[in-house]
Coordinates of C-alpha atoms in Angstrom, one line a residue:
Chain A
M1 CA 33.0 -3.6 -6.7
I2 CA 33.3 -1.9 -3.3
L3 CA 31.4 1.1 -3.0
R4 CA 32.8 3.7 -1.1
G5 CA 30.7 6.5 0.5
A6 CA 29.5 8.8 2.9
A7 CA 27.2 7.4 5.4
H8 CA 23.6 9.5 5.2
R9 CA 22.2 8.5 8.9
Y10 CA 18.4 8.2 9.2
G11 CA 15.9 6.5 12.1
D12 CA 13.0 3.9 11.6
D13 CA 10.8 3.7 9.5
I14 CA 11.3 6.2 6.8
D15 CA 8.7 6.1 4.3
T16 CA 8.1 6.5 0.3
D17 CA 6.7 9.9 1.0
V18 CA 9.7 11.1 2.8
I19 CA 11.8 9.8 0.2
I20 CA 10.3 11.1 -3.1
P21 CA 7.2 13.1 -2.7
A22 CA 3.5 11.5 -4.6
A23 CA 2.8 14.7 -6.5
S24 CA 6.6 14.2 -8.2
L25 CA 5.7 10.9 -9.2
A26 CA 4.0 11.6 -12.6
F27 CA 6.4 13.5 -13.8
G28 CA 8.9 10.7 -14.5
D29 CA 11.9 13.3 -14.1
T30 CA 14.6 11.4 -12.5
A31 CA 16.2 15.5 -12.3
M32 CA 13.2 16.3 -10.4
F33 CA 13.2 13.3 -8.1
A34 CA 17.0 13.8 -7.2
R35 CA 16.1 17.2 -6.2
L36 CA 13.1 16.3 -4.2
C37 CA 14.3 13.0 -2.5
M38 CA 14.3 12.4 1.7
T39 CA 13.3 16.7 1.5
P40 CA 10.0 16.3 3.3
L41 CA 12.3 14.9 6.3
D42 CA 15.8 16.6 5.8
P43 CA 15.5 19.4 3.2
A44 CA 19.4 20.0 3.0
F45 CA 19.6 16.1 1.3
P46 CA 19.9 16.9 -2.2
D47 CA 22.5 19.8 -1.7
R48 CA 24.5 17.7 0.8
V49 CA 25.0 13.9 -1.1
R50 CA 27.6 13.2 -3.1
R51 CA 27.7 10.7 -6.3
G52 CA 28.5 7.0 -4.5
D53 CA 27.1 8.3 -0.9
I54 CA 25.3 5.3 1.2
I55 CA 22.2 5.5 3.0
V56 CA 22.2 4.1 6.7
A57 CA 19.0 3.6 8.4
G58 CA 17.0 1.7 11.0
R59 CA 13.9 -0.5 10.5
N60 CA 11.7 -0.8 8.2
F61 CA 13.4 1.7 5.6
G62 CA 11.3 2.3 2.9
C63 CA 7.8 1.5 4.1
G64 CA 4.7 2.4 2.6
S65 CA 4.0 2.7 -1.1
S66 CA 4.9 0.7 -4.1
R67 CA 6.3 3.3 -5.9
E68 CA 9.3 2.5 -8.0
Q69 CA 10.1 6.3 -8.0
A70 CA 11.6 5.9 -4.3
P71 CA 14.7 3.7 -5.1
M72 CA 15.0 5.6 -8.5
A73 CA 15.1 8.9 -6.7
L74 CA 17.9 7.6 -4.6
Q75 CA 19.8 6.3 -7.3
A76 CA 19.3 9.8 -9.4
A77 CA 20.7 11.6 -6.2
G78 CA 23.9 9.8 -6.1
I79 CA 23.2 6.9 -3.5
A80 CA 24.9 3.8 -4.4
A81 CA 24.1 1.7 -1.8
V82 CA 21.4 1.2 1.4
V83 CA 22.3 -0.3 4.6
A84 CA 19.3 -0.8 7.2
V85 CA 18.8 -2.4 9.9
S86 CA 15.6 -3.8 7.7
V87 CA 13.7 -3.1 4.7
A88 CA 10.0 -2.8 3.9
R89 CA 9.8 -5.5 1.2
I90 CA 8.4 -3.7 -1.9
F91 CA 10.9 -1.2 -1.4
H92 CA 13.5 -4.1 -1.0
R93 CA 12.5 -5.9 -4.2
N94 CA 12.5 -2.1 -6.3
A95 CA 15.7 -1.4 -5.3
I96 CA 17.2 -5.1 -6.4
N97 CA 15.0 -4.6 -9.4
R98 CA 16.9 -1.3 -10.2
G99 CA 20.2 -2.6 -9.1
L100 CA 20.5 -0.5 -5.9
P101 CA 22.3 -3.0 -3.7
V102 CA 20.6 -3.5 -0.1
L103 CA 22.6 -4.6 2.9
I104 CA 20.6 -6.1 6.0
C105 CA 23.1 -5.2 8.4
P106 CA 22.3 -4.2 12.0
E107 CA 25.5 -4.2 13.0
A108 CA 27.1 -2.2 11.0
V109 CA 24.0 0.5 11.5
A110 CA 24.8 0.6 15.1
A111 CA 28.6 1.2 14.2
I112 CA 27.8 4.1 11.6
G113 CA 28.1 7.8 12.1
M114 CA 26.0 10.8 10.3
G115 CA 28.8 11.5 7.2
E116 CA 31.3 8.5 8.3
T117 CA 32.7 7.2 5.0
I118 CA 32.1 3.6 4.7
A119 CA 32.8 0.8 2.5
V120 CA 29.8 -1.9 1.3
D121 CA 31.0 -4.9 -0.8
P122 CA 27.6 -6.6 -2.2
A123 CA 29.1 -9.8 -3.7
A124 CA 31.1 -10.6 -0.6
E125 CA 27.9 -9.2 1.4
T126 CA 29.7 -7.0 4.0
V127 CA 30.1 -3.7 5.7
T128 CA 33.1 -2.5 6.7
V129 CA 33.1 0.8 9.3
G130 CA 36.4 1.7 10.3
N131 CA 38.8 -1.5 10.5
R132 CA 35.3 -3.5 11.2
V133 CA 34.3 -5.5 8.9
C134 CA 30.6 -6.4 9.3
N135 CA 28.5 -9.2 7.5
A136 CA 25.0 -8.3 6.2
A137 CA 22.5 -10.9 6.1
P138 CA 22.7 -13.5 3.1
M139 CA 20.7 -12.0 0.2
P140 CA 17.7 -14.5 -0.4
P141 CA 18.7 -16.0 -3.9
A142 CA 16.5 -14.7 -6.3
M143 CA 17.4 -11.6 -5.4
R144 CA 21.1 -12.3 -6.1
A145 CA 20.1 -13.6 -9.2
I146 CA 18.5 -10.2 -10.5
L147 CA 21.0 -8.4 -9.0
D148 CA 24.3 -10.1 -10.8
A149 CA 21.9 -9.6 -13.7
G150 CA 21.9 -6.0 -13.4
G151 CA 18.3 -5.8 -12.4
L152 CA 14.9 -7.2 -13.2
V153 CA 14.7 -5.8 -17.1
P154 CA 18.1 -7.5 -18.5
F155 CA 17.0 -10.1 -16.3
V156 CA 13.4 -10.8 -18.1
R157 CA 14.7 -10.4 -21.0
A158 CA 17.2 -13.1 -20.6
E159 CA 14.0 -15.1 -19.8
L160 CA 12.1 -14.3 -22.3
A161 CA 14.8 -15.1 -25.0
R162 CA 15.3 -18.5 -23.5
R163 CA 11.6 -19.2 -23.9
E164 CA 11.4 -17.7 -27.3
R165 CA 14.3 -20.4 -28.0
L166 CA 12.3 -23.0 -26.2
G167 CA 9.1 -22.5 -28.6
Q168 CA 7.2 -21.4 -24.9
S169 CA 5.0 -19.1 -23.9
G170 CA 2.6 -17.8 -21.6
P171 CA 2.6 -18.7 -17.6
Q172 CA 4.9 -20.7 -16.7
R173 CA 4.8 -22.0 -13.1
S174 CA 8.3 -23.9 -12.7
E175 CA 10.7 -20.9 -15.0
G176 CA 12.3 -18.3 -13.0
R177 CA 12.3 -20.4 -9.9
A178 CA 14.2 -19.0 -7.1
Chain B
M1 CA 0.6 -31.3 6.8
A2 CA -1.6 -28.2 8.2
K3 CA -1.8 -25.3 6.0
T4 CA -2.4 -21.4 6.9
A5 CA -4.6 -20.1 3.9
V6 CA -2.2 -18.0 2.9
E7 CA 0.2 -21.3 2.2
K8 CA -2.8 -22.7 0.4
I9 CA -3.7 -20.2 -1.9
I10 CA -0.1 -19.1 -2.6
G11 CA 0.5 -23.1 -2.9
A12 CA -2.6 -23.4 -5.8
H13 CA -0.9 -21.0 -7.3
A14 CA 2.5 -22.5 -7.5
G15 CA 0.9 -25.8 -8.3
Q16 CA 3.2 -27.0 -5.6
D17 CA 2.9 -27.5 -1.8
V18 CA 4.5 -24.7 0.3
A19 CA 5.2 -23.9 4.0
A20 CA 6.0 -20.6 5.0
G21 CA 9.7 -19.8 4.2
D22 CA 9.7 -21.2 0.6
V23 CA 10.4 -18.9 -1.8
V24 CA 8.1 -20.3 -5.0
T25 CA 6.9 -18.8 -8.4
A26 CA 3.1 -18.4 -8.3
R27 CA 0.9 -17.4 -11.4
V28 CA -1.5 -14.7 -10.5
D29 CA -5.6 -14.6 -11.5
R30 CA -5.3 -10.5 -12.1
V31 CA -2.4 -8.2 -12.3
L32 CA -3.5 -4.1 -11.4
L33 CA -1.7 -0.8 -12.7
H34 CA -3.1 2.8 -12.3
D35 CA -1.9 5.7 -13.9
V36 CA 1.1 6.8 -11.4
T37 CA 2.7 3.6 -11.5
G38 CA 1.4 1.9 -14.3
P39 CA 3.0 3.9 -16.8
I40 CA 6.9 3.1 -15.5
A41 CA 5.7 -1.1 -15.8
L42 CA 4.7 -0.3 -18.9
D43 CA 8.3 1.5 -19.6
Q44 CA 9.8 -2.1 -18.1
F45 CA 7.3 -4.1 -20.2
E46 CA 9.1 -2.7 -23.5
A47 CA 12.3 -2.2 -21.8
M48 CA 12.4 -6.0 -21.6
G49 CA 11.6 -6.7 -25.0
A50 CA 7.7 -8.4 -24.1
R51 CA 6.0 -8.0 -26.8
R52 CA 2.3 -9.5 -25.6
L53 CA 0.9 -10.0 -22.0
A54 CA 1.3 -13.5 -20.9
D55 CA -2.4 -13.3 -20.1
P56 CA -4.5 -10.4 -21.5
D57 CA -7.9 -11.3 -19.3
A58 CA -5.6 -10.8 -16.3
V59 CA -4.9 -7.4 -16.6
V60 CA -6.6 -4.5 -15.7
L61 CA -5.4 -0.5 -15.8
V62 CA -7.3 1.9 -13.7
N63 CA -7.0 5.8 -14.4
D64 CA -7.5 6.5 -11.3
H65 CA -4.4 8.5 -9.4
I66 CA -4.7 11.5 -11.1
A67 CA -8.1 11.1 -13.5
P68 CA -9.5 13.2 -15.1
A69 CA -6.2 15.0 -15.6
K70 CA -4.8 17.7 -13.9
D71 CA -2.1 18.8 -16.0
V72 CA -0.6 17.9 -19.2
V73 CA 2.0 15.6 -17.6
S74 CA -1.4 13.1 -16.1
A75 CA -3.1 13.6 -19.2
T76 CA -0.1 11.9 -20.9
N77 CA -0.1 9.3 -18.6
L78 CA -3.7 8.7 -18.9
A79 CA -3.6 8.5 -22.7
R80 CA -0.4 6.1 -22.2
M81 CA -2.3 3.6 -20.1
R82 CA -5.5 4.2 -22.7
D83 CA -3.4 3.0 -25.5
F84 CA -1.3 0.2 -23.9
A85 CA -4.6 -1.3 -22.9
T86 CA -6.1 -0.9 -26.6
A87 CA -3.1 -2.5 -28.6
H88 CA -2.8 -5.3 -25.6
G89 CA -6.3 -5.9 -25.1
A90 CA -6.6 -5.2 -21.7
R91 CA -8.8 -4.2 -19.5
L92 CA -9.2 -0.3 -18.9
F93 CA -11.0 1.6 -16.1
D94 CA -11.2 5.2 -17.5
A95 CA -11.2 8.6 -15.3
G96 CA -14.2 8.1 -13.2
A97 CA -15.2 4.8 -13.0
G98 CA -13.3 4.4 -9.9
I99 CA -10.3 3.7 -7.3
E100 CA -8.7 0.4 -8.2
H101 CA -9.1 -1.4 -4.5
T102 CA -12.5 -0.7 -4.5
L103 CA -13.6 -0.9 -8.2
L104 CA -11.9 -4.4 -8.4
P105 CA -14.6 -6.5 -6.0
E106 CA -17.1 -4.3 -7.5
Q107 CA -16.8 -5.4 -10.9
G108 CA -16.1 -9.1 -9.7
L109 CA -12.5 -8.9 -10.8
V110 CA -11.3 -10.7 -7.7
A111 CA -12.9 -13.8 -6.2
P112 CA -12.1 -15.8 -3.1
G113 CA -9.1 -17.9 -3.4
G114 CA -7.8 -15.5 -5.5
L115 CA -4.5 -14.1 -6.2
V116 CA -4.0 -10.3 -7.1
I117 CA -1.1 -8.0 -7.3
G118 CA -0.9 -4.4 -8.2
T119 CA 1.3 -1.7 -8.7
D120 CA 0.2 -0.5 -5.5
S121 CA 0.8 -1.1 -1.8
H122 CA -2.8 -1.2 -1.1
T123 CA -3.3 -4.2 -3.5
C124 CA -4.2 -6.2 -0.3
T125 CA -7.3 -5.0 -0.3
A126 CA -8.5 -8.3 -1.5
G127 CA -7.8 -10.0 1.4
A128 CA -11.4 -8.9 2.3
F129 CA -13.3 -11.2 0.3
G130 CA -11.4 -14.4 1.0
A131 CA -8.5 -13.8 -1.4
L132 CA -4.8 -12.6 -1.4
G133 CA -3.1 -9.0 -3.1
V134 CA 0.1 -8.7 -2.9
G135 CA 1.4 -5.1 -3.8
L136 CA 4.6 -4.6 -6.2
G137 CA 6.8 -2.2 -7.5
S138 CA 6.5 -1.5 -11.6
S139 CA 9.4 -3.6 -12.6
D140 CA 7.6 -6.7 -10.9
I141 CA 4.3 -6.3 -12.3
A142 CA 6.3 -5.4 -15.7
A143 CA 7.7 -9.1 -15.3
A144 CA 4.3 -10.6 -14.2
M145 CA 2.7 -9.3 -17.5
A146 CA 5.4 -10.8 -19.3
L147 CA 5.6 -13.4 -17.7
G148 CA 2.3 -14.6 -16.3
S149 CA 3.8 -15.2 -13.1
F150 CA 6.0 -14.0 -9.7
W151 CA 8.4 -15.0 -7.0
L152 CA 7.4 -14.4 -3.3
P153 CA 8.7 -15.9 -0.5
V154 CA 5.9 -17.6 1.3
P155 CA 4.8 -15.7 4.2
A156 CA 4.2 -17.0 7.7
T157 CA 1.3 -15.5 9.2
I158 CA 0.0 -13.9 12.5
R159 CA -3.3 -14.7 13.3
V160 CA -5.4 -11.4 14.6
D161 CA -8.3 -12.6 16.8
F162 CA -11.0 -9.9 17.4
R163 CA -13.1 -10.5 20.5
G164 CA -16.4 -8.8 21.1
V165 CA -18.2 -6.7 18.4
P166 CA -17.6 -3.1 17.5
G167 CA -19.2 -0.5 19.8
R168 CA -20.6 3.0 19.0
F169 CA -18.8 5.0 16.3
V170 CA -16.3 1.8 16.0
A171 CA -15.7 1.0 12.4
G172 CA -13.3 -1.1 10.1
K173 CA -10.3 1.5 10.7
D174 CA -10.9 1.3 14.0
L175 CA -9.9 -2.5 13.8
I176 CA -6.8 -1.8 12.0
L177 CA -5.7 1.1 13.9
A178 CA -5.6 -1.1 16.7
V179 CA -3.9 -3.1 15.5
L180 CA -1.4 -1.4 14.0
G181 CA -1.3 0.6 17.6
R182 CA -0.5 -3.0 18.6
I183 CA 2.0 -4.2 16.5
G184 CA 3.7 -0.6 14.8
C185 CA 4.7 -0.1 11.2
D186 CA 7.2 -3.2 11.1
G187 CA 5.3 -5.5 13.0
S188 CA 3.8 -7.6 10.2
L189 CA 7.2 -7.3 7.5
D190 CA 7.6 -9.9 5.5
R191 CA 4.5 -11.7 7.4
A192 CA 0.8 -12.3 6.3
L193 CA -2.2 -10.8 9.1
E194 CA -5.2 -13.4 8.8
F195 CA -8.0 -11.8 10.6
T196 CA -10.6 -13.5 12.8
G197 CA -13.0 -13.9 15.7
E198 CA -16.5 -12.8 16.5
G199 CA -15.3 -9.1 15.3
I200 CA -15.4 -9.8 11.8
G201 CA -18.3 -11.6 11.7
A202 CA -20.1 -8.3 12.8
L203 CA -18.0 -6.6 10.0
G204 CA -19.9 -6.2 6.6
M205 CA -17.6 -6.8 3.5
E206 CA -17.1 -2.9 2.8
A207 CA -15.9 -2.7 6.9
R208 CA -13.2 -5.7 6.1
M209 CA -12.0 -3.6 3.3
A210 CA -11.2 -0.7 5.4
L211 CA -9.8 -3.3 7.8
C212 CA -7.3 -5.1 4.9
N213 CA -6.5 -1.8 2.7
M214 CA -4.1 -0.7 6.0
A215 CA -2.6 -4.5 6.9
V216 CA 0.4 -2.9 4.7
E217 CA 1.0 0.0 6.8
A218 CA 2.4 -2.8 9.1
S219 CA 4.5 -4.0 6.5
A220 CA 2.4 -7.1 5.9
T221 CA 3.2 -8.4 2.4
T222 CA -0.6 -9.7 2.8
C223 CA -3.7 -10.1 4.1
F224 CA -6.8 -12.5 4.9
V225 CA -10.2 -13.0 6.3
P226 CA -11.9 -16.5 6.6
P227 CA -15.0 -16.9 4.1
D228 CA -18.1 -16.6 6.1
A229 CA -21.8 -16.5 5.4
A230 CA -21.3 -12.5 4.2
T231 CA -18.1 -13.6 1.6
R232 CA -20.3 -16.4 0.4
A233 CA -23.1 -14.0 -0.2
W234 CA -21.4 -11.6 -1.5
A235 CA -19.5 -13.7 -4.1
E236 CA -22.9 -15.4 -5.4
A237 CA -24.6 -12.0 -5.9
K238 CA -21.6 -10.8 -8.0
G239 CA -21.5 -14.2 -9.6
V240 CA -17.6 -14.8 -9.0
A241 CA -15.8 -18.4 -9.3
A242 CA -15.5 -18.9 -5.8
H243 CA -12.5 -21.3 -4.4
Y244 CA -13.1 -21.2 -1.0
V245 CA -10.0 -21.6 1.4
W246 CA -9.6 -21.4 5.4
S247 CA -6.5 -22.1 7.5
D248 CA -6.5 -25.6 9.0
A249 CA -7.2 -25.9 12.6
D250 CA -3.9 -26.8 13.8
A251 CA -2.0 -24.6 11.4
V252 CA 1.5 -23.0 12.4
W253 CA 1.3 -19.2 13.1
D254 CA 3.9 -17.2 13.1
S255 CA 2.3 -15.6 16.6
E256 CA -1.6 -15.2 17.9
I257 CA -2.6 -11.6 18.9
A258 CA -5.9 -10.9 20.7
I259 CA -7.7 -7.8 20.8
D260 CA -11.0 -6.8 22.7
L261 CA -13.2 -4.7 21.0
A262 CA -14.8 -4.2 24.3
A263 CA -12.2 -1.5 25.1
V264 CA -11.6 -0.3 21.5
G265 CA -13.2 3.2 21.0
P266 CA -13.3 5.5 18.0
L267 CA -8.9 5.9 17.3
C268 CA -7.1 8.2 15.4
A269 CA -3.6 7.6 14.0
R270 CA -1.4 11.1 14.9
P271 CA 1.4 12.6 12.9
F272 CA 3.6 11.4 11.1
S273 CA 2.7 7.4 11.1
P274 CA -0.3 5.3 10.8
G275 CA 1.4 3.5 13.9
N276 CA 0.9 6.3 16.1
V277 CA -2.5 5.5 17.4
A278 CA -4.5 6.7 20.3
S279 CA -8.1 6.8 21.4
V280 CA -10.0 10.2 19.7
E281 CA -11.2 10.6 23.2
R282 CA -7.9 10.7 25.0
V283 CA -6.0 13.0 22.2
V284 CA -9.5 15.7 22.8
R285 CA -8.9 15.0 26.5
E286 CA -5.1 15.4 26.8
V287 CA -4.4 17.7 23.7
G288 CA -7.0 20.4 24.0
P289 CA -8.6 21.6 20.8
L290 CA -7.0 20.8 17.8
A291 CA -8.0 23.1 14.8
I292 CA -8.4 21.6 11.6
Q293 CA -8.4 23.1 8.2
Q294 CA -9.6 20.5 6.1
V295 CA -11.4 16.7 6.5
Y296 CA -11.3 14.4 4.0
I297 CA -14.0 11.0 3.5
G298 CA -12.9 9.2 0.6
N299 CA -10.1 6.8 -0.8
C300 CA -9.8 3.2 -1.2
S301 CA -9.5 2.3 2.7
N302 CA -12.8 4.1 3.3
G303 CA -14.7 5.8 0.4
T304 CA -17.4 3.1 0.2
L305 CA -21.3 3.9 0.6
T306 CA -20.8 2.8 4.5
D307 CA -18.5 5.2 4.8
L308 CA -20.5 7.9 3.0
R309 CA -23.7 6.9 5.0
Q310 CA -21.8 7.0 8.1
A311 CA -20.8 10.8 7.6
A312 CA -24.1 11.2 6.3
S313 CA -25.6 10.0 9.8
V314 CA -23.3 12.6 11.3
L315 CA -23.8 15.7 9.4
R316 CA -27.5 15.0 8.5
G317 CA -29.1 18.5 9.9
R318 CA -25.5 20.1 10.5
R319 CA -23.3 22.3 9.1
V320 CA -19.6 22.1 8.5
A321 CA -17.6 24.5 10.4
P322 CA -16.5 28.2 8.9
G323 CA -12.9 27.6 8.2
V324 CA -13.3 24.2 7.3
T325 CA -13.2 22.5 3.7
A326 CA -14.8 18.8 3.8
I327 CA -14.2 16.6 0.9
A328 CA -15.8 13.8 0.3
V329 CA -15.1 11.3 -2.5
P330 CA -17.0 8.4 -3.7
A331 CA -14.5 5.8 -4.2
T332 CA -16.4 4.4 -7.3
R333 CA -18.8 6.2 -9.9
A334 CA -21.7 3.1 -8.5
I335 CA -20.9 4.1 -5.1
Y336 CA -21.6 7.8 -6.2
R337 CA -25.0 6.7 -8.0
A338 CA -26.0 4.7 -4.8
A339 CA -25.3 7.6 -2.6
L340 CA -27.0 9.9 -4.7
A341 CA -29.9 7.6 -5.1
E342 CA -30.4 7.3 -1.4
G343 CA -30.3 11.2 -0.3
V344 CA -26.3 10.7 1.4
I345 CA -25.2 12.8 -1.7
D346 CA -27.5 15.6 -0.9
T347 CA -27.3 15.6 2.9
L348 CA -23.2 15.9 2.2
L349 CA -23.8 18.8 -0.1
E350 CA -26.3 20.8 2.6
A351 CA -24.0 20.4 5.0
G352 CA -21.7 22.0 3.4
A353 CA -19.3 19.4 2.0
I354 CA -17.9 19.7 -1.6
I355 CA -18.5 16.0 -3.2
G356 CA -15.5 15.0 -5.7
P357 CA -15.5 12.7 -8.6
P358 CA -14.0 9.1 -7.9
T359 CA -10.1 9.6 -8.1
C360 CA -7.1 9.4 -5.3
G361 CA -6.2 13.1 -5.7
A362 CA -6.3 14.1 -2.3
C363 CA -5.1 11.8 -0.1
A364 CA -1.6 11.5 -1.6
G365 CA -1.3 15.3 -2.5
L366 CA -2.0 14.8 -6.5
H367 CA -5.0 17.2 -6.7
M368 CA -8.2 18.6 -5.0
G369 CA -7.1 18.7 -1.6
V370 CA -3.8 19.6 -1.0
L371 CA -2.6 20.9 2.1
A372 CA -0.7 23.8 3.2
A373 CA 1.7 24.4 5.8
G374 CA 1.3 24.6 9.2
Q375 CA -2.5 23.0 8.4
R376 CA -4.4 20.2 9.7
A377 CA -6.7 17.4 8.4
V378 CA -8.9 14.6 9.4
A379 CA -9.2 12.0 6.9
T380 CA -9.7 8.6 6.2
I381 CA -7.4 7.5 4.7
N382 CA -4.6 5.4 5.1
R383 CA -1.0 7.5 5.5
N384 CA -0.7 9.9 7.9
F385 CA 3.4 10.3 6.5
R386 CA 5.2 13.7 6.2
G387 CA 4.0 15.8 3.5
R388 CA 2.0 13.2 2.7
M389 CA -1.3 15.3 1.3
G390 CA 0.9 18.3 0.3
A391 CA 3.1 20.8 2.5
A392 CA 5.7 18.6 4.6
D393 CA 4.6 20.0 8.0
A394 CA 0.7 19.7 7.3
E395 CA -0.9 17.3 10.0
I396 CA -3.1 14.5 9.1
Y397 CA -5.4 12.6 11.9
L398 CA -6.3 9.1 10.4
A399 CA -9.8 8.2 11.6
N400 CA -13.0 7.3 10.5
A401 CA -16.0 8.4 8.6
Y402 CA -18.0 9.3 12.0
V403 CA -14.7 10.8 13.6
A404 CA -13.9 12.8 10.3
A405 CA -17.9 14.1 9.7
A406 CA -17.7 14.9 13.7
C407 CA -14.7 16.8 13.2
A408 CA -16.1 18.8 10.3
V409 CA -18.9 19.9 12.2
A410 CA -16.6 20.9 15.1
G411 CA -13.6 22.5 13.6
R412 CA -11.4 20.7 15.3
L413 CA -10.8 17.0 16.4
A414 CA -13.7 15.5 17.8
H415 CA -15.6 12.6 19.3
P416 CA -18.3 11.9 17.3
A417 CA -20.6 11.9 20.4
E418 CA -19.5 15.5 21.1
V419 CA -21.4 16.1 17.9
M420 CA -24.0 13.5 18.1
G421 CA -25.0 13.4 22.0
E422 CA -27.1 10.0 22.4
E423 CA -28.1 10.5 18.8
G424 CA -26.5 8.1 16.1
P425 CA -25.5 4.5 16.3
G426 CA -26.0 2.6 19.3

């Protein structure tokens, strides 16, 4: 599926406290997450963002805390994908685990202007800016498998069902190998 | 083939020979959850259809973030954690026991050579003990609870050599701030940090925890301090089953950096990034008096007895300046009791400080020390992101406990020597 949306352009080291302030985390309320998403840095974001829009960021997007509420907040606000120069490790895993595609594509980031409509193809791993098609870095196979399964919950459900059929349980060193 | 310690420990947990760049599935010795990200992991665990923990003995739930509860929502989360621990036979540390990353080693639940994962980015603190800690999100932790293992790319390691020994008023915090000042907030993205050299040998275990705690602020996957006599003494005192691991002399490093501690004084990270590092002396000289409204000494990086003693050494016989709220939070109940027994708590109280119960509270603007718009704080915590302790424009300067205490007395950003003169640590 090709995702088309307006780019919300940000710089380097956008941290998870900016993406979703800690004081809201305990509530687990996605409507609240959507209202607060990005507001410490960009108070107008919740009003400006439209469903299907795309975050475009510089280096180390999502650095800081492990809060999975960060990709949850972006999704609740309507964000369909993240395109960045680089992404912090835990945020990257959390986004994929929640089914939010992340494309590492410095070439596209350099070409995208604020508000510009771009097209992201998570399957082909491309970002299209105007007529220019940019190839993103290949997604690690382990992440591809999780994203293709629809997130980590369905992925693990399938793995647990498989183990049950095989009569296995407990730690499996060789299972789920990427 | 020569290996880094990080490769050896991950390999031992993956049951295979591994090298940087390999993607492996590793079993885990400990899985840590707290009351803010933990409940989502419990939701995901159930959504995955998991009925039982792969290894109940490995799972540790800690009610530390908004504990004791400040409202109905946090009370509900604390109860959820309690109920899950009871239902699944996992270990629970309830409100007041302490902050997870300080509590884990205190309770002997991390051991040299071990692999700890947790729903918190500061799980990397375990590196202080010759172990590896890896922070993960709630879904990844739920999967590890169900499967007993997790997947990860084996990171290459950046070797950091601390030359010389820490000088006057220089603490573990300054070593990691020096690293952050050098390599920046993404300087070790997708890589590990190994901290070595004469400077490490001079640090106690608590200072090593301060150092390792903030490895994630440089985006490190994990970090490691090679075991030495201090590590052995700690492991023997705790009675943990230690498996000592060191990097081979000819291990392949991602890169190597050297930091000369003779040139490092007390440092601070200015708003709004832990990588925005400068010496306290320079900021005081160049920026002039920066008035502060709050000082916070505590959190998982610097809430140990070592930190409280440092603060007390500055505050003894002095007063917190009018207009400054000074909060000290012992990171665990045991630290609190030890600080009480040796008079440290009384010294802090006599100076006008507030003593809070062990909790993460103020560090993330959750409760008990939230900042208003326009306020400025000096804090021993690990992050000074926009809005971290409350209002989006409130400013946080990160520094060690000597600096924080000196600032409390001065009512502005200050070098401890301004307050102490010739007194204090040599």
